[in-house]
Each structure stands twice: as structure tokens, then as C-alpha cells.
Amino acid sequence: MKRRNFIRTTGVAAAGTGLAGSITAGNFLGSTKNKLPRWKGFNLLDYFSPFKGVPNYVTTDDDLKWMADWGFDFVRLPMAYPRYVKHTPFKNITPDNVLNFDENELDKIQQLVERANKYGLHMSLNLHRAPGFCVNAGFYEPYNLWQDEEAQDAFYQHWSMWAKRFSHLSPKQISFDLVNEPCTREDMNDQFSQRGSIPGELYRAVAKKAMETIRKHNPDHLVIADGNNVGADVIPEIFDLNIGQSCRGYFPHYVSHYRASWVWKNPEDAPKPVWPGEIDGQHFSRKNLEEFYAPWIDAVKKGVGVHCGECGCYRETPHEVFLAWFGDVLDVLTQYGIGYALWNFRGDFGIMDSGRKDVEYEDWHGHKLDRKLLQLLQKYK
């Protein structure tokens, strides 16, 4: 990643948008000011990859049962839309493909939602790769969600399809997270290109239209918008809309994404993280976290619904540094009723099979369980 972009990203404050007015989900927390529930859980990566026919994560019933047994109540499903449309694998997708829904794949996703609900887990559906946009880039899109009306129309049709399919579910069972970490890019196909904020009025227009499309099928459907500028910024332009917002638990990236290949062009150049302490000439501590989350907290105090849809540390971060930092993150969020979803359950950020080299894993039904991380999460359940 270009150094100037990385430093800018690690230093930007984050904030959430609100659930202005009445919404069913706003009653879940009783006297808590946050209008969104303090959901606690994980991201599921079953549909994260855009490529069919390659090894992918598969969520098992055991996974869901363990989550529920350990006190968690939330899962988020970041989806790449090419996984559930018919097109020629490993070839550039075209506008003709984008709305060619694969009913077999749609049924599988619905079954995953139903399985999660069976174990008492709220499911958040998210378009991680939407028609015309993905924060990761690195592949061809036939248009740009933030510039082209055709892409926006396709985006709304995807959400209309999902909202109709789940029109029978309540806000306790499902929510709709519009698009993962919106941002602009100098080059839509280059994951390391300069990124910035979507103009607020443009983001408002797209989010508002998507919300209205979704609620045509069920007026109680719960809609979430990720923070602007890769999830980092408040979106005051939608404070008056009946939409919640999702923040991130990755500040500073020096800690959360140490040696991550999609952040660093040369991972070996990443400065070794500490917590608290100095990294790359900057001092970081709990005070910095409190400053970083201050806009989110201010939003909650104003009646905004906020949830942290992604958080955690890549496996290369020293485990004790991770736990010290993450304990502070969770403590700050919890004070204001903001829940969290670790990225992920099993895998590089997860509580099982993370591949960390400095963890004394516990054998758990053939998996490697990070008991210390689980205990930290349970402390804030």
C-alpha cells in the first residue's frame, strides 16, 4: 500500500449513521441508547470469494451451534455477487450476467440464513462485491456503482431480490448491509490505488433508494450502511434516514493488519506492532482509540444505531499484542452498547484454525481453538 494512503487510513476517525425515527429493532436494547442491538458474533466467508468451483469456507451446523453455545447471537455474510449469478467462471463478468440469478445458489444462501436463525443467530446479509464496486478490487467490473446509473439499477435489483426472498423474516432474524466499505478509487482494478470518500449526497441517494427498494417488500426490514471512506467516516447526510450504520474495529491498521498482503505491497516492510507504544514514529494507546471512536459515540448519543460489522487482527500480529489492543477496542465499544463481529470464525482472524504461530491452541473436535481469544470475546458478550 502507498505509505501516504496507509498513514491517512490509520489516522482517520470513524463514525456511524443513525436510525432516525421509529424502527422495530430500536426496541431490542430497552434503555440502551444505541438504536441497534449489541450483537456479538462473526463474519462467515462462505460467499466471500467471487469464484465458483474453488475451495471455499463452508459454515457447518457445528460452527453455528458452538457460536450459540458460547453466547454469540450474530453472523454477517459478506457476499460477492458473481457467486450467485450465472456467468462463465474466471472470465470478465458482463452486464448481461449481473442480473442472471442462479436459483440454486440463492437457495443455498437462504438455507444458510435459515440455519443461522435456527440457532438463534441474527443474519446480516452484505454485498461485499456489489455490481460496480468492491473495496478489494483486483478484478474487472463492467461499470462503476458510484458513477453509472446502470450499475445502480442493478444494485437495487439485487437488494429487491433479497428483500423479497426474506420478506417473511423479522428484524430480529435478518438485516441488510448495503455495500461493504464504500470508497472511490483511482483505478477500480487496482487494490493498492488511492482511495477516498464517496460524496455524501451521492452515498445518501444510493442508500436511500436501496432502503426504499428493500422496504417495499417488508416495511420493517432493517437496513445498515457501512461507514464512508472504507468504513472510516461518519455519514451525516443519512442521519435523518431510518438506516443504521456499521463501523470497523481495525484502528490502527499497523496492529490489525500487520503483514497483510492486501494492505502492504511488501509485507516484510510492515513495522512490528506493540500495544500500547510507538509504531512507525507514532504513539498509540487506549486514548487514541477513544479519540478514534468519539464520532461513533457522539452519534449513539444523538440516537444513532451503530454496530461494528468487522474487527480483529490478522494472524501475523503477535498474539499478546492482539489481545491487549483488542481488549481496549471491545471495552470502548461496549461502554456505548456497540456490538461487534469478528472477521472471521475459522481462519486468519478467527478463534479457530487461525494459523497463528505463537498460540497454544486447544484441540476442539478436530479444530485448533484459541481459548484466550474466545475468553476475551465472552468477557464482552
XYZ file of C-alpha atoms in Angstrom:
381
model
C 0.000 0.000 0.000
C 1.220 3.545 -0.737
C 2.608 4.878 2.526
C 0.670 8.164 2.330
C -2.592 6.243 1.894
C -1.811 3.897 4.760
C -0.997 6.646 7.226
C -4.121 8.553 6.201
C -6.280 5.458 6.663
C -4.837 4.604 10.059
C -5.388 8.119 11.317
C -8.956 8.774 10.178
C -11.716 8.807 12.777
C -14.764 6.597 12.275
C -18.420 7.218 12.914
C -21.873 5.706 12.476
C -25.186 6.748 10.989
C -28.499 6.688 12.709
C -31.833 5.036 12.952
C -33.822 8.234 12.983
C -37.441 7.744 13.904
C -39.145 4.534 14.880
C -37.818 1.088 13.994
C -38.654 -2.294 15.422
C -35.003 -3.111 16.084
C -34.684 0.036 18.170
C -36.630 -1.612 20.957
C -34.291 -4.593 21.372
C -31.984 -2.894 23.837
C -34.513 -1.480 26.242
C -32.932 1.500 27.991
C -29.673 1.398 25.999
C -29.257 4.490 23.847
C -27.851 2.644 20.849
C -30.761 2.054 18.481
C -29.145 -1.130 17.159
C -28.826 -4.293 19.249
C -25.417 -5.009 20.755
C -24.985 -8.023 18.509
C -21.879 -10.169 19.131
C -20.581 -12.654 16.603
C -18.645 -13.364 13.453
C -18.373 -12.935 9.701
C -18.978 -16.074 7.633
C -16.917 -16.352 4.453
C -18.953 -18.918 2.519
C -19.668 -16.433 -0.300
C -16.742 -14.054 0.146
C -14.835 -15.352 -2.889
C -16.284 -14.359 -6.282
C -15.065 -17.596 -7.834
C -17.153 -20.741 -8.039
C -15.500 -24.131 -8.135
C -12.538 -23.247 -5.906
C -12.074 -24.268 -2.261
C -14.240 -22.046 -0.119
C -15.102 -21.766 3.537
C -18.223 -23.768 4.422
C -20.129 -22.965 7.606
C -21.193 -26.129 9.390
C -24.015 -26.686 11.834
C -21.325 -27.331 14.439
C -19.950 -23.824 13.810
C -23.361 -22.267 14.374
C -24.091 -24.412 17.413
C -20.754 -23.532 19.014
C -21.365 -19.830 18.430
C -24.743 -20.028 20.123
C -23.460 -22.222 22.964
C -20.640 -19.740 23.629
C -23.107 -16.861 23.936
C -22.941 -15.217 20.491
C -26.033 -14.042 18.603
C -24.904 -12.564 15.256
C -23.381 -13.566 11.930
C -22.622 -11.389 8.914
C -22.423 -12.837 5.406
C -20.216 -10.714 3.094
C -21.145 -11.877 -0.416
C -19.527 -11.461 -3.820
C -22.457 -11.263 -6.219
C -20.737 -13.293 -9.027
C -21.138 -16.318 -6.756
C -24.901 -16.292 -7.143
C -25.318 -15.257 -10.796
C -24.789 -17.402 -13.884
C -21.696 -16.490 -15.866
C -18.595 -18.111 -17.320
C -16.183 -18.781 -14.431
C -12.854 -16.910 -14.439
C -13.958 -14.655 -17.315
C -14.896 -10.993 -17.076
C -18.460 -10.533 -15.942
C -20.745 -8.537 -18.260
C -23.932 -6.504 -17.706
C -25.864 -9.408 -19.231
C -24.617 -11.657 -16.411
C -25.215 -9.329 -13.477
C -28.963 -9.998 -13.142
C -28.861 -13.602 -14.325
C -29.560 -15.041 -10.876
C -28.655 -18.654 -10.155
C -31.635 -20.029 -8.236
C -29.620 -22.971 -6.936
C -27.089 -20.641 -5.283
C -29.820 -18.347 -3.988
C -31.458 -21.355 -2.337
C -28.167 -22.301 -0.683
C -27.792 -18.815 0.754
C -31.365 -18.898 2.016
C -30.658 -22.237 3.677
C -27.626 -20.722 5.435
C -29.792 -17.847 6.708
C -32.379 -20.324 7.972
C -29.728 -22.470 9.656
C -28.294 -19.427 11.442
C -31.761 -18.380 12.592
C -32.411 -21.916 13.848
C -29.559 -21.443 16.323
C -30.829 -18.035 17.408
C -28.294 -16.067 15.353
C -29.236 -12.834 13.605
C -28.061 -12.850 9.954
C -26.710 -9.698 8.318
C -26.605 -10.018 4.515
C -23.897 -7.845 2.976
C -22.825 -7.180 -0.608
C -19.041 -7.252 -0.256
C -18.727 -7.142 -4.011
C -21.717 -5.286 -5.437
C -22.457 -4.558 -9.102
C -19.830 -1.959 -9.981
C -17.855 -1.905 -6.732
C -15.668 -3.864 -4.329
C -13.243 -2.396 -1.818
C -10.693 -5.119 -2.637
C -10.835 -4.529 -6.413
C -8.349 -6.613 -8.393
C -10.902 -7.784 -10.971
C -12.976 -6.401 -13.819
C -16.351 -4.733 -13.305
C -18.362 -3.620 -16.361
C -19.387 -0.337 -14.701
C -18.973 1.803 -11.585
C -21.593 1.811 -8.821
C -20.818 5.429 -7.913
C -20.857 6.784 -11.469
C -23.174 4.691 -13.638
C -26.958 4.559 -13.434
C -26.939 1.064 -14.945
C -24.805 -0.211 -12.059
C -27.059 1.467 -9.502
C -30.179 -0.032 -11.092
C -28.566 -3.486 -10.900
C -27.624 -2.830 -7.261
C -31.238 -2.027 -6.395
C -32.487 -5.100 -8.233
C -30.139 -7.332 -6.239
C -31.483 -5.890 -2.993
C -35.056 -6.149 -4.217
C -34.495 -9.829 -4.916
C -33.028 -10.478 -1.460
C -35.660 -8.415 0.339
C -38.461 -10.259 -1.428
C -36.911 -13.658 -0.705
C -36.691 -12.810 3.010
C -39.855 -10.726 3.283
C -41.219 -13.155 5.891
C -38.324 -12.615 8.334
C -38.322 -10.102 11.174
C -35.606 -7.582 12.107
C -34.599 -9.975 14.886
C -33.725 -12.552 12.238
C -32.182 -10.569 9.376
C -30.747 -7.209 8.332
C -29.465 -5.897 5.002
C -25.962 -4.345 4.956
C -25.957 -2.477 1.645
C -22.344 -2.415 0.438
C -19.065 -3.159 2.155
C -16.736 -0.229 2.887
C -17.668 2.207 0.112
C -14.916 4.392 -1.322
C -13.625 5.912 -4.531
C -10.599 4.591 -6.421
C -8.109 5.985 -8.895
C -8.182 2.575 -10.597
C -11.131 0.259 -9.947
C -8.979 -2.757 -10.827
C -6.012 -1.944 -8.576
C -6.374 -2.834 -4.906
C -3.498 -0.507 -3.973
C -4.808 2.584 -5.765
C -5.665 5.828 -3.981
C -8.989 5.600 -2.123
C -11.248 8.324 -0.779
C -14.758 9.194 0.331
C -17.896 8.888 -1.748
C -19.541 12.342 -1.949
C -22.027 12.362 0.907
C -25.063 13.360 -1.159
C -24.293 10.606 -3.677
C -23.993 7.997 -0.943
C -27.258 9.276 0.524
C -29.049 8.958 -2.819
C -27.878 5.380 -3.373
C -28.548 4.288 0.218
C -31.986 5.925 0.273
C -33.070 4.286 -2.978
C -31.771 0.893 -1.815
C -33.580 1.283 1.519
C -36.852 2.168 -0.210
C -36.459 -0.773 -2.579
C -35.875 -3.189 0.285
C -38.786 -1.910 2.363
C -41.259 -2.304 -0.486
C -41.191 -5.998 0.375
C -41.337 -5.581 4.151
C -41.607 -2.142 5.780
C -39.903 -3.485 8.920
C -36.769 -4.665 7.110
C -33.670 -3.427 8.924
C -31.142 -1.656 6.678
C -27.477 -0.952 7.530
C -24.995 1.298 5.703
C -21.232 0.888 6.123
C -19.251 3.994 7.019
C -17.872 6.065 4.149
C -14.214 6.037 3.082
C -13.630 2.303 3.641
C -15.889 2.289 6.695
C -13.944 5.084 8.395
C -16.186 8.152 8.205
C -19.470 9.378 9.638
C -22.217 9.933 7.060
C -24.218 12.863 8.425
C -26.102 13.032 5.128
C -28.154 9.976 6.150
C -28.723 10.788 9.813
C -32.360 11.558 9.039
C -32.934 8.230 7.293
C -34.187 5.111 9.014
C -30.840 3.350 8.452
C -28.259 2.009 10.880
C -24.530 2.068 10.221
C -21.630 -0.295 10.533
C -18.203 0.824 11.738
C -14.908 -1.075 11.824
C -12.580 -2.351 14.533
C -9.278 -2.111 12.674
C -7.658 1.036 14.086
C -4.734 1.304 13.831
C -4.065 -0.860 10.780
C -0.473 -1.195 11.974
C -1.856 -3.566 14.626
C -4.865 -5.139 12.910
C -3.297 -5.753 9.501
C 0.347 -6.407 10.290
C 1.945 -8.051 7.232
C -1.417 -8.473 5.473
C -0.711 -8.854 1.758
C -3.771 -6.858 0.661
C -2.605 -3.861 2.729
C 1.162 -3.951 2.214
C 2.806 -4.246 -1.186
C 5.864 -5.517 0.684
C 4.565 -7.178 3.889
C 8.077 -7.541 5.286
C 8.278 -3.735 5.416
C 5.462 -3.513 7.966
C 6.709 -2.134 11.316
C 6.246 -4.571 14.163
C 3.216 -3.625 16.282
C 3.111 -3.065 20.032
C 0.240 -2.063 22.333
C 0.432 0.450 23.792
C 3.546 2.074 22.391
C 5.284 3.579 19.399
C 4.841 2.196 15.881
C 6.486 3.823 12.882
C 7.108 7.040 14.795
C 3.556 7.328 16.141
C 2.405 6.611 19.685
C -0.759 4.546 20.113
C -2.770 3.821 23.257
C -6.294 3.455 24.545
C -6.598 7.250 24.425
C -6.176 7.093 20.639
C -8.966 4.526 20.441
C -11.255 6.760 22.461
C -10.485 9.644 20.098
C -10.977 7.408 17.055
C -14.392 6.198 18.211
C -15.546 9.572 19.557
C -17.645 10.335 16.438
C -19.362 6.947 16.733
C -20.058 7.567 20.395
C -21.372 11.046 19.638
C -23.670 9.534 17.020
C -25.018 6.971 19.510
C -25.708 9.770 21.987
C -27.711 11.521 19.260
C -29.922 8.493 18.781
C -27.974 6.746 16.045
C -27.831 2.967 15.616
C -24.236 1.709 15.411
C -22.703 -1.751 15.118
C -19.092 -2.794 14.408
C -19.532 -5.168 11.480
C -15.872 -6.183 11.189
C -12.996 -6.270 13.647
C -9.967 -8.258 14.725
C -6.336 -8.918 13.813
C -4.598 -10.771 11.017
C -2.697 -13.842 12.154
C 0.753 -12.216 11.872
C 0.132 -9.768 14.722
C 1.800 -11.084 17.905
C -0.926 -12.708 19.965
C -0.324 -10.828 23.201
C -0.293 -7.520 21.312
C -3.549 -8.500 19.626
C -5.260 -9.395 22.902
C -4.094 -6.221 24.669
C -5.245 -3.989 21.808
C -8.499 -5.841 21.194
C -9.430 -5.768 24.850
C -9.255 -1.967 24.713
C -11.282 -1.865 21.467
C -14.047 -4.041 22.893
C -14.091 -2.132 26.160
C -14.530 1.225 24.430
C -17.298 -0.083 22.152
C -19.122 -1.921 24.917
C -19.400 1.189 27.093
C -21.771 2.609 24.493
C -23.676 -0.549 23.606
C -21.869 -1.105 20.303
C -21.658 -4.760 19.347
C -19.079 -6.455 17.147
C -18.467 -9.164 14.548
C -15.021 -10.701 14.359
C -13.585 -11.331 10.895
C -13.849 -14.373 10.932
C -14.882 -17.505 12.911
C -12.494 -20.066 11.412
C -9.499 -18.593 9.611
C -6.790 -15.931 9.698
C -8.679 -13.573 12.066
C -10.688 -16.216 13.859
C -10.951 -18.045 17.133
C -10.296 -21.367 15.421
C -7.741 -22.553 12.854
C -6.181 -19.091 12.601
C -2.686 -20.349 11.817
C -1.016 -18.133 14.413
C 2.493 -19.287 15.275
C 2.529 -18.047 18.872
C -0.709 -19.551 20.246
C -1.062 -22.625 22.421
C -4.163 -23.998 20.753
C -6.725 -26.223 22.400
C -7.946 -29.211 20.420
C -11.658 -28.697 19.775
C -13.343 -31.506 17.833
C -10.505 -31.616 15.326
C -10.070 -27.834 15.181
C -7.471 -25.603 16.836
C -9.252 -23.309 19.297
C -7.724 -20.045 20.518
C -9.178 -20.246 24.018
C -7.669 -16.927 25.168
C -9.344 -15.050 22.329
C -12.652 -16.806 22.967
C -12.489 -15.868 26.651
C -11.791 -12.246 25.751
C -14.822 -12.135 23.456
C -17.002 -13.811 26.064
C -15.946 -11.171 28.586
C -17.838 -8.675 26.408
C -20.833 -10.802 25.487
